[in-house]
CSV table of C-alpha atoms in Angstrom, one decimal:
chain,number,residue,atom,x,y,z
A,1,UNK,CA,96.9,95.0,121.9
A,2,UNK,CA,100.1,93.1,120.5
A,3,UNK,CA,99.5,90.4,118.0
A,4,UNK,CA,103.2,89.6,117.6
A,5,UNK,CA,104.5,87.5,120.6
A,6,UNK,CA,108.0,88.0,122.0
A,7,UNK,CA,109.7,86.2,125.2
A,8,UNK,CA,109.4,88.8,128.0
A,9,UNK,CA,113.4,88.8,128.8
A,10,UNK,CA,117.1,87.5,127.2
A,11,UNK,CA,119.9,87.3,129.1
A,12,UNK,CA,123.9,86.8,128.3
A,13,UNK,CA,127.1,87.6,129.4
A,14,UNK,CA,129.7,90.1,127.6
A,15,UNK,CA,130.7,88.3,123.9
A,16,UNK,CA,127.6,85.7,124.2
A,17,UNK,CA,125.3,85.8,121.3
A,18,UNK,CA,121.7,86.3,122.2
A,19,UNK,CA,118.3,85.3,120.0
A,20,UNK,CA,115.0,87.1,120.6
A,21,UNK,CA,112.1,85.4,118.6
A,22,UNK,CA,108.9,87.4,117.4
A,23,UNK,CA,105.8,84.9,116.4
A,24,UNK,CA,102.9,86.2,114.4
A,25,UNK,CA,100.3,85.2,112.0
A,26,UNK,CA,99.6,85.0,108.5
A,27,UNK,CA,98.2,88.5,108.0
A,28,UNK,CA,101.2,90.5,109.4
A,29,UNK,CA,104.9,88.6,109.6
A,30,UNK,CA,103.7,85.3,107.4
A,31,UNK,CA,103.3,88.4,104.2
A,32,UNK,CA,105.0,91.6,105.2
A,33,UNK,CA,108.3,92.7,106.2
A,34,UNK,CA,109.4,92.6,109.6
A,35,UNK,CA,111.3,95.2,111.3
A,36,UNK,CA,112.9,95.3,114.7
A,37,UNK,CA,113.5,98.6,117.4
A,38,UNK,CA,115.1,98.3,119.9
A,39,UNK,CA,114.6,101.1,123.1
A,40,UNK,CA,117.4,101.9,125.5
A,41,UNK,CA,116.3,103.2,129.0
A,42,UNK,CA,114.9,106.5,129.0
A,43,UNK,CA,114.8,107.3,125.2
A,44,UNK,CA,113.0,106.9,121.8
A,45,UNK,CA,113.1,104.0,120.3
A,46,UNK,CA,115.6,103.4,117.1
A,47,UNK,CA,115.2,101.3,113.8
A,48,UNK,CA,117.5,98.1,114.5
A,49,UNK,CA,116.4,95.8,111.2
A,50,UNK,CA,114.3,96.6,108.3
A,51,UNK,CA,112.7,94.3,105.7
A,52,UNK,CA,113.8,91.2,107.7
A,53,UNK,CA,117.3,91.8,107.8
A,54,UNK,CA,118.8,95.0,106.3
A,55,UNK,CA,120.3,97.2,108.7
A,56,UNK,CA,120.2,101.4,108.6
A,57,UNK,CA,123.9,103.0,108.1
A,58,UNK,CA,125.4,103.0,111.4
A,59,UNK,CA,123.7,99.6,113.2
A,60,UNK,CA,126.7,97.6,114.0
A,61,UNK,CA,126.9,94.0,112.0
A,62,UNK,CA,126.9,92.3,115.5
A,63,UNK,CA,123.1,92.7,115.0
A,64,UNK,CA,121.1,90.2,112.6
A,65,UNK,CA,117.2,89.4,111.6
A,66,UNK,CA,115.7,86.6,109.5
A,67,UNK,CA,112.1,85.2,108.8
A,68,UNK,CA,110.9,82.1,108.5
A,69,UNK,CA,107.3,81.6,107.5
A,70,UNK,CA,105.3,83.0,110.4
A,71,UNK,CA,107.9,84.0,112.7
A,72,UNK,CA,111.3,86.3,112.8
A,73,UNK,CA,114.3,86.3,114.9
A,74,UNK,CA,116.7,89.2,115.9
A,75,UNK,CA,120.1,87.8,117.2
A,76,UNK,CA,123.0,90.1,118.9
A,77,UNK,CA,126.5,88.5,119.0
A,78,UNK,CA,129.4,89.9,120.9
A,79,UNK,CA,126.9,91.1,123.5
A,80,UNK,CA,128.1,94.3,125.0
A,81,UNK,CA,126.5,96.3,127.9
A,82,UNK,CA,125.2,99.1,125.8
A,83,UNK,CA,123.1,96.7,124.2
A,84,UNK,CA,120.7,96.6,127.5
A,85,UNK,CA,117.7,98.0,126.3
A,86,UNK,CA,113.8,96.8,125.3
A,87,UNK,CA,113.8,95.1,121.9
A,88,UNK,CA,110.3,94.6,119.8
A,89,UNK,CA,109.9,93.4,116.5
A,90,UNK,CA,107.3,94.8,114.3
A,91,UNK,CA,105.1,94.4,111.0
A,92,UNK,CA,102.4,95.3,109.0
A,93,UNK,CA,99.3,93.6,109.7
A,94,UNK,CA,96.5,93.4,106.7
A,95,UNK,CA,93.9,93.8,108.9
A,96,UNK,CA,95.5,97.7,108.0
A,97,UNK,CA,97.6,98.3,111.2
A,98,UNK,CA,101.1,98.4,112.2
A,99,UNK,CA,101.5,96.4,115.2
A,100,UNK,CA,104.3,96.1,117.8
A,101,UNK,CA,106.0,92.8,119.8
A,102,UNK,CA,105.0,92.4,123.4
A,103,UNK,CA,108.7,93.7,123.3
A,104,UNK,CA,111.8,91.6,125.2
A,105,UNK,CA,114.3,93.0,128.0
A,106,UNK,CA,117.7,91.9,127.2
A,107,UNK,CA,120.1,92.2,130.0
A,108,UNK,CA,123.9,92.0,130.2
A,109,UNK,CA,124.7,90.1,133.2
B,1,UNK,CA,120.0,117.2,110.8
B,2,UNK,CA,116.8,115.3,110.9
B,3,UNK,CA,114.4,115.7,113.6
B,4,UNK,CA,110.9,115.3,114.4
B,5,UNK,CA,109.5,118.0,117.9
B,6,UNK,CA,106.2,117.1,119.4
B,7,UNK,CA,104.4,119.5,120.8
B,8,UNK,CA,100.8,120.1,122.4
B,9,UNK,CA,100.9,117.2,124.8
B,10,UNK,CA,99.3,118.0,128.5
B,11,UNK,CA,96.4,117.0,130.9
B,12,UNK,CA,92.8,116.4,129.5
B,13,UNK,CA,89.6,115.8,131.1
B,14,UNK,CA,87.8,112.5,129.9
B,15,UNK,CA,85.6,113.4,127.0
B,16,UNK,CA,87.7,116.1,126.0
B,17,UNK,CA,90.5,117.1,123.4
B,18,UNK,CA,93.7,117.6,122.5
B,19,UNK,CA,95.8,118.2,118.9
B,20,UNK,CA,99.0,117.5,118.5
B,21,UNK,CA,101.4,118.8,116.4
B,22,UNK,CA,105.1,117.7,114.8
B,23,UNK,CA,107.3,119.6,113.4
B,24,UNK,CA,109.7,117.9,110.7
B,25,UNK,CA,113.4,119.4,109.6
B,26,UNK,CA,115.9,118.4,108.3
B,27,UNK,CA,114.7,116.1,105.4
B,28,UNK,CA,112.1,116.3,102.5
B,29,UNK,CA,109.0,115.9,104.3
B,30,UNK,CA,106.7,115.2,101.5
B,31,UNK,CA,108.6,111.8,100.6
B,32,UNK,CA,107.7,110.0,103.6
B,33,UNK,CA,104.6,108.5,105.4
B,34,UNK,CA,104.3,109.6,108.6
B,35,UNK,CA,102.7,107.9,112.0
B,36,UNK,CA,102.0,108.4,115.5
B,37,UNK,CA,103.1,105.9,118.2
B,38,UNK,CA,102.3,105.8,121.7
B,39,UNK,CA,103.6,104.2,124.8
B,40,UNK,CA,101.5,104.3,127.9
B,41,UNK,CA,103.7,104.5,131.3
B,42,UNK,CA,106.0,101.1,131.7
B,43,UNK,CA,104.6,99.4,128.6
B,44,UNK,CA,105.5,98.6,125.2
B,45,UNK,CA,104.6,100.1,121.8
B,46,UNK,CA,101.3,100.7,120.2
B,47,UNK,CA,100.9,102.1,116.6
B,48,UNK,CA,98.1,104.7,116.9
B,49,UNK,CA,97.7,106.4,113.4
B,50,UNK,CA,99.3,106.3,110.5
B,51,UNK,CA,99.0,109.1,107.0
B,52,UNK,CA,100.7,108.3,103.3
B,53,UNK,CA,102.9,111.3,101.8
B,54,UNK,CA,99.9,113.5,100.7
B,55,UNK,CA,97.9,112.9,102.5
B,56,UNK,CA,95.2,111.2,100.8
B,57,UNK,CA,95.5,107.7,102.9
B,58,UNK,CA,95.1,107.0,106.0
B,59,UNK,CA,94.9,104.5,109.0
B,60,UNK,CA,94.0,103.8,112.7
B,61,UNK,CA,94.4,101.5,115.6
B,62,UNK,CA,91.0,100.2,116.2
B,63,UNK,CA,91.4,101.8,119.8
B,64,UNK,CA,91.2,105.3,117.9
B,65,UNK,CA,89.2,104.7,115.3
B,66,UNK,CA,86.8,107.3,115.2
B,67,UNK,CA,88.4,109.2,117.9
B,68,UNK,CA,91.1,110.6,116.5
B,69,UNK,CA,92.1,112.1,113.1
B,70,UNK,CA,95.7,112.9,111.9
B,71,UNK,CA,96.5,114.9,109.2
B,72,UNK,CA,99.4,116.8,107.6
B,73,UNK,CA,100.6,120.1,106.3
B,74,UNK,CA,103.3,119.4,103.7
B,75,UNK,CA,103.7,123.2,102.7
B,76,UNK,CA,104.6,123.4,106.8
B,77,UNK,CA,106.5,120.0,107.2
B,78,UNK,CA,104.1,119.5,110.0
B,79,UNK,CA,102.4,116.4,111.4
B,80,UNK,CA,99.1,116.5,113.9
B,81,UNK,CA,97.0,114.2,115.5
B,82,UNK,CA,93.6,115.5,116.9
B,83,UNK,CA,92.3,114.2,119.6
B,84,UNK,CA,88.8,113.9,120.7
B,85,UNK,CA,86.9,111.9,123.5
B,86,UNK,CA,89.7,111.1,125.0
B,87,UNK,CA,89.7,108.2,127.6
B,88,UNK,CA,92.0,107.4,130.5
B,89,UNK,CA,93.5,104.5,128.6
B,90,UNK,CA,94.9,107.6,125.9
B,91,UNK,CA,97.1,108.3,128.6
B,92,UNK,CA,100.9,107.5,127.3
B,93,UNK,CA,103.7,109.3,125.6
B,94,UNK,CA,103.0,110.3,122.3
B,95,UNK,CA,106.1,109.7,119.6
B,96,UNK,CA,105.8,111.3,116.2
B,97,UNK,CA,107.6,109.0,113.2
B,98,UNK,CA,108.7,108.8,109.9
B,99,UNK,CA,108.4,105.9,107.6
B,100,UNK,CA,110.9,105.2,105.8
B,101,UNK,CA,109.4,105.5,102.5
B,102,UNK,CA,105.9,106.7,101.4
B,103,UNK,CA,103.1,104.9,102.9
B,104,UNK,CA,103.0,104.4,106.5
B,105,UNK,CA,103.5,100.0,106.1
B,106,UNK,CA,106.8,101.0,106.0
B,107,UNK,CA,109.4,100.8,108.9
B,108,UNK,CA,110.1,103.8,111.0
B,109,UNK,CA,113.3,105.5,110.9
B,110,UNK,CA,113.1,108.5,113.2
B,111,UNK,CA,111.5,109.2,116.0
B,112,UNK,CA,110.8,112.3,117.7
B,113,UNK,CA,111.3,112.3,121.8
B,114,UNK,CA,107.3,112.3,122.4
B,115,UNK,CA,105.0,114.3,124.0
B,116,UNK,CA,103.2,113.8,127.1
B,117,UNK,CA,99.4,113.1,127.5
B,118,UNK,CA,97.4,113.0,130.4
B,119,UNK,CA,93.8,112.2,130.4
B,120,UNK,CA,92.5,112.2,134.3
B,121,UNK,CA,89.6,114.2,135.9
């Protein structure tokens, strides 16, 4: 059962930028690192952000995270159609689990 | 290159069992916490189990807990995940991870393609 809320969909055209929010508690985002996946249709999941906002060698700059207290934020400027895909943020809770987002379906319109 | 195969997916009868296995290659296996994640057909994500680098920690969704058991051979860069009294709500693909350091609170950085399980009389 997710503990970390996300908005079900995001929508934008070509170039827009687009913010997802993740909202959590105390006991996962409020004093652990947040990470965000993102899932494109018919594959495995990949490692978007890491420790709030670091990015792995080869994720494009046009993807961004921050934290503020409770809650973090994943934002994709210059939206382009390969980023249509199934987006969840992530953390370690201390009740001793990883959990997931409720996870968000961005769509390029 | 690095990649994680799941294997030993297929259909179980409630109440019954299954072990599942991951085969690691291409990085030093023994540096990295490893976990399980499953996704059950048109959901999201859910963290199932979770094992440090040796070994000697580990940690479970509550849905799990005392259900199922990972462990892992570092000698055979090999992850598992055994499976017992398995319930229809197990039902989901089956992703073997890596952490992206040590312990398994850190973020996951490869994923293998999953394995299927079935659990249906």
């Amino acid at each position: 059962q997710s503990v970390l809320t996300q908005p079900p969909s995001a929508s934008g055209t070509p170039g827009q930028r687009v913010t997802i929010s993740c909202s959590g508690s105390s006991s996962n985002i409020g004093s652990n690192t947040v990470n965000w996946y993102h899932q494109l249709p018919g594959t495995a999941p990949k490692l978007l952000i890491y420790s709030n906002y670091q990015r792995p060698s080869g994720v494009p700059d046009r993807f961004s995270g921050s934290k503020s207290g409770t809650s973090a934020s994943l934002a994709i400027s210059g939206l382009q159609s390969e980023d249509e895909a199934d987006y969840y943020c992530a953390a370690w809770d201390d009740s001793l689990s990883y959990v997931f987002g409720t996870g968000t379906k961005v769509t390029v319109l | 290159e690095v990649q994680l195969v799941e294997s030993g997916g297929g259909v179980a009868r409630p109440g019954g069992s299954l072990r599942l296995s991951c085969a690691a290659s291409g990085f030093t296996f023994d540096n990295h916490g490893m976990s399980w994640v499953r996704q059950a057909p048109g959901k999201g994500l859910e963290w199932v189990s979770g094992i440090n680098w040796n070994g000697g920690s580990t940690g479970y969704a509550d849905s799990v807990k005392g259900r199922f058991t990972s462990s892992r051979d570092n000698a055979k860069n090999s992850l598992y995940l055994q499976m017992n009294s398995l319930r229809a709500e197990d039902t989901a693909l089956y992703h073997c991870v890596r952490q992206t350091d040590n312990y398994y609170y850190y973020g996951m950085d490869v994923w293998g393609q999953g394995t299927t399980v079935t659990v249906s009389s």
